[in-house]
Amino acid sequence: MMIPTIPTPDELLDKGFRRGKKAADLMRTQKIPKHLKGKKIEETRVVTSCQVIKDKLKSILDSVPEIEELPMFYQDYIDITVGVDDMKQALGALNWAYGIITQLEKEYGAKIRKNPSERATSFQKQAYGRLASVVNKIKKDLDFLDFAKANLRNMPTIDFDATTIVIAGFPNVGKSTLLKQLSGADPQVANYPFTTKGIQIGHVERHWKHIQIIDTPGLLDRPVLEMNDIELNAMVALEHLADTILFIFDASETCGFSLESQYNLLKQIEQVFSEIPIIYLFNKMDIVKDVEDQEYIKPYVDEFDDAIFISAIDGEGIEKISKKFDTIKKIERESEDDFY
Ligand SMILES: Nc1nc2c(ncn2[C@@H]2O[C@H](COP(=O)(O)OP(=O)(O)O)[C@@H](O)[C@H]2O)c(=O)[nH]1
Ligand SMILES: [Mg+2]
């Protein structure tokens, strides 16, 4: 979302008044009958100031799409990041100001035109007073939108037609390494609430099918039970995106987490994303070598019929993952049907 620069009330008024003055000065140089000139100057001053301020408000309003019409993922994203209700309230206030300024513009334009020119300047001053009062009333809304602009900058660009895979697994199990192996080029990095480094989105083309793979450091790499409500929301928002979860075990345990705690993490993620299929990967097999010789791994491997064994660092087993991707079905979601 590209929200334009948000001015303070003073900046907005300064700009409006400055441009009003400029237009009025220009009017002074025009050939206009003397008895009309004073009125014309003040009318121009008022109308121009109103127009300039309205234009700025409109450019802000136009930059934010109708929130209810956005895909659920973005609605959740905005809600978690800045709050949907606060956002609507601020936009509503700008809209209100826009309407009032339109009325002022008409009202004072007419007053200046219809009254003797001696009164023109006094009407213009009144108009400016009311304009300033309206703009000052939306101070907190402009402040909020400035905050929203900063926080909604670099929102992830999601292709909602693509098949989407979300990677999960403890830190250092090899998520970033795998993402790089699968998608080659450097992934897109976007902001995401409660992720320190943002999320990474890699892209894969497979038989003309676009697949996006998302890594969310800080969200799907830690025990769900330790999360607060907002973090939970941030994680659950991913449910609107994921067609499949790729859960990575570090079979070597060199990540510092035992297979038992990795398995517990998986169970928690399975609970949260109960509707989403999971692909199970055992990574770092270059260190482990033969699973059959490793008693500590066997009970975990035996849990799954179709686990894939890989070495992300060597690219070993990557093709097996890609083949698995071909079988992923895109999840049809109600909310997205509503969207179209
Ligand atoms: N030996 C070995 N090391 C790996 C493998 N995959 C990742 N690593 C290493 O494990 C560490 C953590 O990897 P990274 O991809 O950053 O993990 P992430 O925190 O899950 O994103 C890095 O030092 C990687 O080089 C692998 O298949 N074999
Ligand atoms: Mg990583």
mmCIF file of C-alpha atoms and ligand atoms in Angstrom:
data_model
loop_
_atom_site.group_PDB
_atom_site.id
_atom_site.type_symbol
_atom_site.label_atom_id
_atom_site.label_comp_id
_atom_site.label_asym_id
_atom_site.label_seq_id
_atom_site.Cartn_x
_atom_site.Cartn_y
_atom_site.Cartn_z
ATOM 1 C CA MET A 1 0.000 0.000 0.000
ATOM 2 C CA MET A 2 1.552 3.295 -1.080
ATOM 3 C CA ILE A 3 0.079 5.948 1.175
ATOM 4 C CA PRO A 4 1.423 9.395 0.135
ATOM 5 C CA THR A 5 3.227 11.679 2.580
ATOM 6 C CA ILE A 6 0.855 12.653 5.367
ATOM 7 C CA PRO A 7 1.043 16.356 6.273
ATOM 8 C CA THR A 8 0.417 17.830 9.725
ATOM 9 C CA PRO A 9 -2.580 20.199 9.975
ATOM 10 C CA ASP A 10 -0.160 23.169 9.884
ATOM 11 C CA GLU A 11 1.557 21.881 6.774
ATOM 12 C CA LEU A 12 -1.771 21.265 5.101
ATOM 13 C CA LEU A 13 -3.071 24.727 5.971
ATOM 14 C CA ASP A 14 0.193 26.452 5.044
ATOM 15 C CA LYS A 15 0.106 24.834 1.660
ATOM 16 C CA GLY A 16 -3.543 25.724 1.105
ATOM 17 C CA PHE A 17 -3.096 29.331 2.219
ATOM 18 C CA ARG A 18 0.125 29.784 0.268
ATOM 19 C CA ARG A 19 -1.452 28.551 -2.939
ATOM 20 C CA GLY A 20 -4.541 30.641 -2.230
ATOM 21 C CA LYS A 21 -2.364 33.724 -1.924
ATOM 22 C CA LYS A 22 -0.553 32.929 -5.127
ATOM 23 C CA ALA A 23 -3.820 32.543 -7.038
ATOM 24 C CA ALA A 24 -5.161 35.762 -5.480
ATOM 25 C CA ASP A 25 -1.983 37.636 -6.467
ATOM 26 C CA LEU A 26 -2.372 36.397 -10.010
ATOM 27 C CA MET A 27 -5.960 37.613 -10.019
ATOM 28 C CA ARG A 28 -4.708 41.108 -9.088
ATOM 29 C CA THR A 29 -2.833 41.294 -12.381
ATOM 30 C CA GLN A 30 -5.956 40.459 -14.424
ATOM 31 C CA LYS A 31 -8.108 43.013 -16.192
ATOM 32 C CA ILE A 32 -11.334 42.903 -14.201
ATOM 33 C CA PRO A 33 -13.905 45.695 -13.661
ATOM 34 C CA LYS A 34 -12.908 47.592 -10.550
ATOM 35 C CA HIS A 35 -16.101 46.965 -8.578
ATOM 36 C CA LEU A 36 -15.693 43.188 -9.055
ATOM 37 C CA LYS A 37 -11.981 42.889 -8.570
ATOM 38 C CA GLY A 38 -11.864 42.774 -4.763
ATOM 39 C CA LYS A 39 -14.508 40.076 -4.665
ATOM 40 C CA LYS A 40 -12.851 38.072 -7.383
ATOM 41 C CA ILE A 41 -9.527 38.151 -5.553
ATOM 42 C CA GLU A 42 -11.004 36.920 -2.274
ATOM 43 C CA GLU A 43 -13.212 34.318 -3.904
ATOM 44 C CA THR A 44 -10.195 32.952 -5.732
ATOM 45 C CA ARG A 45 -8.185 32.904 -2.526
ATOM 46 C CA VAL A 46 -10.831 30.918 -0.648
ATOM 47 C CA VAL A 47 -11.693 28.507 -3.449
ATOM 48 C CA THR A 48 -8.049 27.776 -4.271
ATOM 49 C CA SER A 49 -7.150 27.125 -0.635
ATOM 50 C CA CYS A 50 -10.096 24.760 -0.257
ATOM 51 C CA GLN A 51 -9.242 22.971 -3.492
ATOM 52 C CA VAL A 52 -5.603 22.466 -2.610
ATOM 53 C CA ILE A 53 -6.443 21.031 0.799
ATOM 54 C CA LYS A 54 -9.159 18.810 -0.661
ATOM 55 C CA ASP A 55 -6.820 17.509 -3.356
ATOM 56 C CA LYS A 56 -4.332 16.429 -0.733
ATOM 57 C CA LEU A 57 -7.016 14.728 1.365
ATOM 58 C CA LYS A 58 -8.328 12.976 -1.716
ATOM 59 C CA SER A 59 -4.922 11.672 -2.722
ATOM 60 C CA ILE A 60 -4.598 10.116 0.740
ATOM 61 C CA LEU A 61 -8.107 8.644 0.639
ATOM 62 C CA ASP A 62 -7.582 7.245 -2.851
ATOM 63 C CA SER A 63 -4.340 5.543 -1.861
ATOM 64 C CA VAL A 64 -6.084 3.212 0.579
ATOM 65 C CA PRO A 65 -8.305 0.558 -0.997
ATOM 66 C CA GLU A 66 -11.643 -0.426 0.548
ATOM 67 C CA ILE A 67 -10.481 -2.606 3.402
ATOM 68 C CA GLU A 68 -13.428 -5.026 3.251
ATOM 69 C CA GLU A 69 -12.684 -5.669 -0.386
ATOM 70 C CA LEU A 70 -9.116 -6.778 0.232
ATOM 71 C CA PRO A 71 -8.246 -10.477 0.484
ATOM 72 C CA MET A 72 -8.565 -11.749 4.057
ATOM 73 C CA PHE A 73 -4.820 -12.003 4.443
ATOM 74 C CA TYR A 74 -4.387 -8.258 3.897
ATOM 75 C CA GLN A 75 -7.350 -7.431 6.128
ATOM 76 C CA ASP A 76 -5.719 -9.424 8.900
ATOM 77 C CA TYR A 77 -2.359 -7.879 8.120
ATOM 78 C CA ILE A 78 -3.718 -4.347 8.440
ATOM 79 C CA ASP A 79 -5.614 -5.282 11.573
ATOM 80 C CA ILE A 80 -2.565 -6.773 13.269
ATOM 81 C CA THR A 81 -0.251 -3.992 12.164
ATOM 82 C CA VAL A 82 -2.287 -0.829 12.739
ATOM 83 C CA GLY A 83 -5.862 -1.897 13.551
ATOM 84 C CA VAL A 84 -8.644 -1.956 10.954
ATOM 85 C CA ASP A 85 -11.095 -0.001 13.124
ATOM 86 C CA ASP A 86 -8.600 2.783 13.774
ATOM 87 C CA MET A 87 -7.771 2.879 10.093
ATOM 88 C CA LYS A 88 -11.431 3.189 9.128
ATOM 89 C CA GLN A 89 -11.958 5.862 11.752
ATOM 90 C CA ALA A 90 -9.056 7.959 10.455
ATOM 91 C CA LEU A 91 -10.156 7.625 6.840
ATOM 92 C CA GLY A 92 -13.706 8.467 7.863
ATOM 93 C CA ALA A 93 -12.465 11.641 9.528
ATOM 94 C CA LEU A 94 -10.601 12.713 6.384
ATOM 95 C CA ASN A 95 -13.695 12.038 4.363
ATOM 96 C CA TRP A 96 -15.718 14.150 6.775
ATOM 97 C CA ALA A 97 -13.216 17.011 6.489
ATOM 98 C CA TYR A 98 -13.369 16.742 2.715
ATOM 99 C CA GLY A 99 -17.154 17.126 2.796
ATOM 100 C CA ILE A 100 -17.101 20.087 5.173
ATOM 101 C CA ILE A 101 -14.465 21.885 3.109
ATOM 102 C CA THR A 102 -16.573 21.369 -0.003
ATOM 103 C CA GLN A 103 -19.438 23.083 1.810
ATOM 104 C CA LEU A 104 -17.222 25.939 3.023
ATOM 105 C CA GLU A 105 -15.944 26.471 -0.470
ATOM 106 C CA LYS A 106 -19.471 26.812 -1.861
ATOM 107 C CA GLU A 107 -20.834 28.801 1.052
ATOM 108 C CA TYR A 108 -18.069 31.394 1.176
ATOM 109 C CA GLY A 109 -17.673 31.576 -2.602
ATOM 110 C CA ALA A 110 -21.342 32.549 -2.774
ATOM 111 C CA LYS A 111 -21.145 34.952 0.191
ATOM 112 C CA ILE A 112 -18.259 36.810 -1.359
ATOM 113 C CA ARG A 113 -19.928 36.961 -4.770
ATOM 114 C CA LYS A 114 -23.309 38.109 -3.520
ATOM 115 C CA ASN A 115 -22.248 40.752 -1.017
ATOM 116 C CA PRO A 116 -20.684 44.164 -1.494
ATOM 117 C CA SER A 117 -16.932 44.006 -2.112
ATOM 118 C CA GLU A 118 -16.192 45.839 1.166
ATOM 119 C CA ARG A 119 -17.161 42.659 2.974
ATOM 120 C CA ALA A 120 -15.112 40.305 0.806
ATOM 121 C CA THR A 121 -12.014 40.329 2.987
ATOM 122 C CA SER A 122 -13.962 39.704 6.151
ATOM 123 C CA PHE A 123 -15.687 36.670 4.584
ATOM 124 C CA GLN A 124 -12.352 35.385 3.377
ATOM 125 C CA LYS A 125 -10.983 35.624 6.936
ATOM 126 C CA GLN A 126 -14.030 33.806 8.278
ATOM 127 C CA ALA A 127 -13.604 31.094 5.682
ATOM 128 C CA TYR A 128 -9.943 30.665 6.621
ATOM 129 C CA GLY A 129 -10.844 30.450 10.297
ATOM 130 C CA ARG A 130 -13.326 27.682 9.670
ATOM 131 C CA LEU A 131 -10.974 25.898 7.306
ATOM 132 C CA ALA A 132 -8.275 25.925 9.986
ATOM 133 C CA SER A 133 -10.714 24.631 12.556
ATOM 134 C CA VAL A 134 -11.777 21.696 10.341
ATOM 135 C CA VAL A 135 -8.212 20.748 9.482
ATOM 136 C CA ASN A 136 -7.111 20.962 13.124
ATOM 137 C CA LYS A 137 -9.952 18.640 14.093
ATOM 138 C CA ILE A 138 -8.395 15.829 12.047
ATOM 139 C CA LYS A 139 -4.963 16.168 13.639
ATOM 140 C CA LYS A 140 -5.058 12.822 15.408
ATOM 141 C CA ASP A 141 -6.341 11.130 12.268
ATOM 142 C CA LEU A 142 -3.498 12.546 10.199
ATOM 143 C CA ASP A 143 -1.075 11.421 12.916
ATOM 144 C CA PHE A 144 -2.557 7.949 12.809
ATOM 145 C CA LEU A 145 -2.299 7.757 9.020
ATOM 146 C CA ASP A 146 1.324 8.814 9.217
ATOM 147 C CA PHE A 147 1.906 5.925 11.615
ATOM 148 C CA ALA A 148 -0.048 3.582 9.307
ATOM 149 C CA LYS A 149 1.974 4.732 6.310
ATOM 150 C CA ALA A 150 5.220 3.847 8.072
ATOM 151 C CA ASN A 151 3.904 0.489 9.225
ATOM 152 C CA LEU A 152 2.166 -0.606 6.049
ATOM 153 C CA ARG A 153 5.144 0.243 3.886
ATOM 154 C CA ASN A 154 6.612 -2.811 2.192
ATOM 155 C CA MET A 155 3.649 -5.066 2.796
ATOM 156 C CA PRO A 156 4.295 -8.463 1.242
ATOM 157 C CA THR A 157 3.193 -8.704 -2.371
ATOM 158 C CA ILE A 158 1.200 -11.893 -2.551
ATOM 159 C CA ASP A 159 0.031 -13.560 -5.726
ATOM 160 C CA PHE A 160 -3.347 -14.959 -4.700
ATOM 161 C CA ASP A 161 -3.555 -17.115 -7.814
ATOM 162 C CA ALA A 162 -0.313 -18.873 -7.029
ATOM 163 C CA THR A 163 0.081 -22.004 -4.972
ATOM 164 C CA THR A 164 1.548 -20.943 -1.668
ATOM 165 C CA ILE A 165 3.838 -22.914 0.581
ATOM 166 C CA VAL A 166 4.728 -21.710 4.048
ATOM 167 C CA ILE A 167 7.902 -23.010 5.679
ATOM 168 C CA ALA A 168 7.952 -23.962 9.350
ATOM 169 C CA GLY A 169 10.615 -25.344 11.670
ATOM 170 C CA PHE A 170 12.887 -24.182 14.484
ATOM 171 C CA PRO A 171 15.674 -21.640 13.888
ATOM 172 C CA ASN A 172 18.755 -23.021 12.159
ATOM 173 C CA VAL A 173 17.084 -26.138 10.797
ATOM 174 C CA GLY A 174 17.809 -24.862 7.278
ATOM 175 C CA LYS A 175 14.706 -22.931 6.223
ATOM 176 C CA SER A 176 16.547 -20.069 4.522
ATOM 177 C CA THR A 177 19.013 -22.454 2.905
ATOM 178 C CA LEU A 178 16.170 -24.515 1.491
ATOM 179 C CA LEU A 179 14.234 -21.482 0.300
ATOM 180 C CA LYS A 180 17.308 -20.389 -1.637
ATOM 181 C CA GLN A 181 17.805 -23.872 -3.097
ATOM 182 C CA LEU A 182 14.218 -24.077 -4.251
ATOM 183 C CA SER A 183 13.767 -20.601 -5.629
ATOM 184 C CA GLY A 184 17.249 -19.719 -6.796
ATOM 185 C CA ALA A 185 17.210 -15.968 -6.928
ATOM 186 C CA ASP A 186 17.204 -13.830 -3.808
ATOM 187 C CA PRO A 187 13.790 -13.903 -2.217
ATOM 188 C CA GLN A 188 11.649 -10.803 -1.877
ATOM 189 C CA VAL A 189 11.856 -9.460 1.672
ATOM 190 C CA ALA A 190 8.724 -7.799 3.034
ATOM 191 C CA ASN A 191 7.614 -6.480 6.404
ATOM 192 C CA TYR A 192 5.530 -8.707 8.558
ATOM 193 C CA PRO A 193 4.349 -7.967 12.078
ATOM 194 C CA PHE A 194 6.348 -9.738 14.790
ATOM 195 C CA THR A 195 9.110 -10.852 12.512
ATOM 196 C CA THR A 196 12.370 -9.066 13.167
ATOM 197 C CA LYS A 197 13.776 -9.610 9.705
ATOM 198 C CA GLY A 198 10.477 -9.556 7.850
ATOM 199 C CA ILE A 199 9.266 -12.425 5.744
ATOM 200 C CA GLN A 200 10.969 -13.853 2.707
ATOM 201 C CA ILE A 201 9.083 -14.867 -0.388
ATOM 202 C CA GLY A 202 10.716 -17.024 -3.026
ATOM 203 C CA HIS A 203 9.173 -17.922 -6.360
ATOM 204 C CA VAL A 204 9.277 -21.138 -8.329
ATOM 205 C CA GLU A 205 7.821 -21.825 -11.770
ATOM 206 C CA ARG A 206 6.906 -25.465 -12.155
ATOM 207 C CA HIS A 207 5.096 -26.709 -15.256
ATOM 208 C CA TRP A 208 3.666 -23.233 -15.821
ATOM 209 C CA LYS A 209 2.431 -23.204 -12.268
ATOM 210 C CA HIS A 210 3.525 -20.324 -10.099
ATOM 211 C CA ILE A 211 4.505 -21.387 -6.613
ATOM 212 C CA GLN A 212 5.453 -18.945 -3.887
ATOM 213 C CA ILE A 213 7.368 -20.112 -0.861
ATOM 214 C CA ILE A 214 7.216 -18.044 2.293
ATOM 215 C CA ASP A 215 9.561 -18.105 5.274
ATOM 216 C CA THR A 216 8.378 -16.251 8.368
ATOM 217 C CA PRO A 217 11.198 -15.961 10.888
ATOM 218 C CA GLY A 218 9.796 -15.389 14.369
ATOM 219 C CA LEU A 219 6.420 -16.964 13.680
ATOM 220 C CA LEU A 220 6.556 -20.542 12.512
ATOM 221 C CA ASP A 221 9.860 -21.226 14.181
ATOM 222 C CA ARG A 222 8.872 -21.116 17.829
ATOM 223 C CA PRO A 223 6.474 -22.800 20.197
ATOM 224 C CA VAL A 224 2.948 -21.602 19.587
ATOM 225 C CA LEU A 225 2.216 -21.936 23.297
ATOM 226 C CA GLU A 226 4.721 -19.185 24.058
ATOM 227 C CA MET A 227 3.041 -16.641 21.799
ATOM 228 C CA ASN A 228 0.893 -13.757 22.963
ATOM 229 C CA ASP A 229 -2.443 -12.990 21.312
ATOM 230 C CA ILE A 230 -1.076 -10.594 18.742
ATOM 231 C CA GLU A 231 1.687 -12.966 17.715
ATOM 232 C CA LEU A 232 -0.891 -15.719 17.425
ATOM 233 C CA ASN A 233 -2.988 -13.506 15.168
ATOM 234 C CA ALA A 234 0.028 -12.736 13.054
ATOM 235 C CA MET A 235 0.654 -16.439 12.678
ATOM 236 C CA VAL A 236 -2.952 -17.369 12.048
ATOM 237 C CA ALA A 237 -3.163 -14.759 9.256
ATOM 238 C CA LEU A 238 -0.870 -17.089 7.319
ATOM 239 C CA GLU A 239 -3.694 -19.606 7.275
ATOM 240 C CA HIS A 240 -5.363 -17.513 4.576
ATOM 241 C CA LEU A 241 -2.337 -17.990 2.380
ATOM 242 C CA ALA A 242 -0.953 -21.462 2.899
ATOM 243 C CA ASP A 243 -1.918 -24.264 0.543
ATOM 244 C CA THR A 244 0.719 -26.464 2.142
ATOM 245 C CA ILE A 245 3.127 -26.209 5.033
ATOM 246 C CA LEU A 246 6.659 -27.435 4.617
ATOM 247 C CA PHE A 247 7.831 -28.584 8.033
ATOM 248 C CA ILE A 248 11.581 -28.972 8.332
ATOM 249 C CA PHE A 249 13.227 -31.209 10.914
ATOM 250 C CA ASP A 250 16.927 -30.883 11.490
ATOM 251 C CA ALA A 251 17.715 -34.580 11.683
ATOM 252 C CA SER A 252 21.235 -33.820 12.910
ATOM 253 C CA GLU A 253 19.970 -31.770 15.848
ATOM 254 C CA THR A 254 22.906 -29.410 15.197
ATOM 255 C CA CYS A 255 20.380 -26.567 15.234
ATOM 256 C CA GLY A 256 20.362 -27.022 18.998
ATOM 257 C CA PHE A 257 16.844 -28.432 19.257
ATOM 258 C CA SER A 258 16.239 -32.095 19.943
ATOM 259 C CA LEU A 259 14.024 -34.034 17.579
ATOM 260 C CA GLU A 260 11.601 -34.366 20.441
ATOM 261 C CA SER A 261 11.123 -30.598 20.770
ATOM 262 C CA GLN A 262 11.018 -30.236 16.990
ATOM 263 C CA TYR A 263 8.282 -32.866 16.954
ATOM 264 C CA ASN A 264 6.389 -30.940 19.622
ATOM 265 C CA LEU A 265 6.589 -27.802 17.526
ATOM 266 C CA LEU A 266 5.186 -29.722 14.589
ATOM 267 C CA LYS A 267 2.256 -30.921 16.709
ATOM 268 C CA GLN A 268 1.452 -27.344 17.720
ATOM 269 C CA ILE A 269 1.606 -26.123 14.158
ATOM 270 C CA GLU A 270 -0.598 -29.001 13.046
ATOM 271 C CA GLN A 271 -3.174 -27.867 15.559
ATOM 272 C CA VAL A 272 -3.183 -24.263 14.441
ATOM 273 C CA PHE A 273 -3.195 -25.110 10.735
ATOM 274 C CA SER A 274 -5.472 -28.119 11.014
ATOM 275 C CA GLU A 275 -6.895 -27.664 7.503
ATOM 276 C CA ILE A 276 -3.564 -27.353 5.724
ATOM 277 C CA PRO A 277 -1.621 -30.361 4.442
ATOM 278 C CA ILE A 278 1.973 -30.698 5.589
ATOM 279 C CA ILE A 279 5.058 -31.909 3.780
ATOM 280 C CA TYR A 280 7.599 -33.362 6.214
ATOM 281 C CA LEU A 281 11.290 -32.884 5.524
ATOM 282 C CA PHE A 282 14.317 -34.218 7.350
ATOM 283 C CA ASN A 283 17.222 -31.923 6.595
ATOM 284 C CA LYS A 284 21.002 -32.088 7.061
ATOM 285 C CA MET A 285 21.144 -35.716 5.997
ATOM 286 C CA ASP A 286 24.717 -35.065 4.832
ATOM 287 C CA ILE A 287 25.674 -35.092 8.518
ATOM 288 C CA VAL A 288 23.353 -37.900 9.564
ATOM 289 C CA LYS A 289 24.146 -40.210 6.645
ATOM 290 C CA ASP A 290 22.096 -43.356 7.237
ATOM 291 C CA VAL A 291 18.848 -43.020 9.204
ATOM 292 C CA GLU A 292 18.750 -46.777 9.804
ATOM 293 C CA ASP A 293 21.917 -46.515 11.870
ATOM 294 C CA GLN A 294 20.594 -43.688 13.987
ATOM 295 C CA GLU A 295 18.372 -44.995 16.731
ATOM 296 C CA TYR A 296 17.427 -41.506 17.948
ATOM 297 C CA ILE A 297 15.864 -40.547 14.640
ATOM 298 C CA LYS A 298 13.932 -43.691 13.834
ATOM 299 C CA PRO A 299 10.896 -43.160 16.061
ATOM 300 C CA TYR A 300 10.320 -39.765 14.443
ATOM 301 C CA VAL A 301 10.869 -40.925 10.914
ATOM 302 C CA ASP A 302 8.535 -43.867 11.473
ATOM 303 C CA GLU A 303 5.734 -41.387 12.203
ATOM 304 C CA PHE A 304 5.537 -40.406 8.553
ATOM 305 C CA ASP A 305 5.063 -42.599 5.476
ATOM 306 C CA ASP A 306 6.188 -39.975 3.077
ATOM 307 C CA ALA A 307 8.885 -37.895 4.730
ATOM 308 C CA ILE A 308 11.520 -36.548 2.375
ATOM 309 C CA PHE A 309 15.202 -36.693 3.304
ATOM 310 C CA ILE A 310 17.331 -33.863 2.063
ATOM 311 C CA SER A 311 20.491 -31.910 2.453
ATOM 312 C CA ALA A 312 19.497 -28.349 1.715
ATOM 313 C CA ILE A 313 23.100 -27.259 1.666
ATOM 314 C CA ASP A 314 24.132 -29.792 -1.008
ATOM 315 C CA GLY A 315 20.869 -29.598 -2.931
ATOM 316 C CA GLU A 316 20.356 -33.279 -2.211
ATOM 317 C CA GLY A 317 16.677 -34.332 -2.433
ATOM 318 C CA ILE A 318 15.500 -30.978 -3.753
ATOM 319 C CA GLU A 319 14.019 -32.562 -6.856
ATOM 320 C CA LYS A 320 11.884 -34.827 -4.647
ATOM 321 C CA ILE A 321 10.418 -31.743 -3.017
ATOM 322 C CA SER A 322 9.704 -30.139 -6.358
ATOM 323 C CA LYS A 323 7.915 -33.288 -7.509
ATOM 324 C CA LYS A 324 5.836 -33.163 -4.352
ATOM 325 C CA PHE A 325 4.906 -29.567 -5.203
ATOM 326 C CA ASP A 326 3.235 -30.828 -8.386
ATOM 327 C CA THR A 327 0.679 -32.671 -6.292
ATOM 328 C CA ILE A 328 -0.324 -29.695 -4.140
ATOM 329 C CA LYS A 329 -3.877 -28.564 -4.609
ATOM 330 C CA LYS A 330 -4.724 -24.930 -4.244
ATOM 331 C CA ILE A 331 -7.144 -24.446 -1.391
ATOM 332 C CA GLU A 332 -10.309 -22.665 -2.514
ATOM 333 C CA ARG A 333 -11.288 -20.158 0.092
ATOM 334 C CA GLU A 334 -14.706 -18.649 0.732
ATOM 335 C CA SER A 335 -13.331 -15.243 1.548
ATOM 336 C CA GLU A 336 -11.525 -15.013 -1.743
ATOM 337 C CA ASP A 337 -14.657 -15.971 -3.662
ATOM 338 C CA ASP A 338 -16.355 -13.069 -1.929
ATOM 339 C CA PHE A 339 -13.500 -10.911 -3.080
ATOM 340 C CA TYR A 340 -14.189 -11.456 -6.774
HETATM 341 N N1 LIG B 1 25.376 -29.697 7.118
HETATM 342 C C1 LIG B 1 24.296 -29.024 6.752
HETATM 343 N N2 LIG B 1 24.103 -27.774 7.186
HETATM 344 C C2 LIG B 1 23.006 -27.120 6.787
HETATM 345 C C3 LIG B 1 22.054 -27.707 5.922
HETATM 346 N N3 LIG B 1 21.077 -26.820 5.700
HETATM 347 C C4 LIG B 1 21.392 -25.722 6.413
HETATM 348 N N4 LIG B 1 22.557 -25.894 7.067
HETATM 349 C C5 LIG B 1 23.237 -24.942 7.932
HETATM 350 O O1 LIG B 1 22.448 -24.704 9.078
HETATM 351 C C6 LIG B 1 22.575 -23.354 9.490
HETATM 352 C C7 LIG B 1 21.216 -22.717 9.557
HETATM 353 O O2 LIG B 1 20.657 -22.652 8.266
HETATM 354 P P1 LIG B 1 19.536 -21.601 7.866
HETATM 355 O O3 LIG B 1 19.114 -21.927 6.483
HETATM 356 O O4 LIG B 1 19.998 -20.230 8.136
HETATM 357 O O5 LIG B 1 18.419 -22.000 8.927
HETATM 358 P P2 LIG B 1 17.044 -21.228 9.301
HETATM 359 O O6 LIG B 1 17.323 -20.493 10.560
HETATM 360 O O7 LIG B 1 16.062 -22.330 9.517
HETATM 361 O O8 LIG B 1 16.695 -20.338 8.165
HETATM 362 C C8 LIG B 1 23.488 -22.684 8.484
HETATM 363 O O9 LIG B 1 24.778 -22.661 8.999
HETATM 364 C C9 LIG B 1 23.403 -23.591 7.282
HETATM 365 O O10 LIG B 1 24.563 -23.563 6.503
HETATM 366 C C10 LIG B 1 22.320 -29.032 5.437
HETATM 367 O O11 LIG B 1 21.573 -29.628 4.682
HETATM 368 N N5 LIG B 1 23.443 -29.629 5.901
HETATM 369 MG MG MG B 2 16.342 -18.242 8.212
#
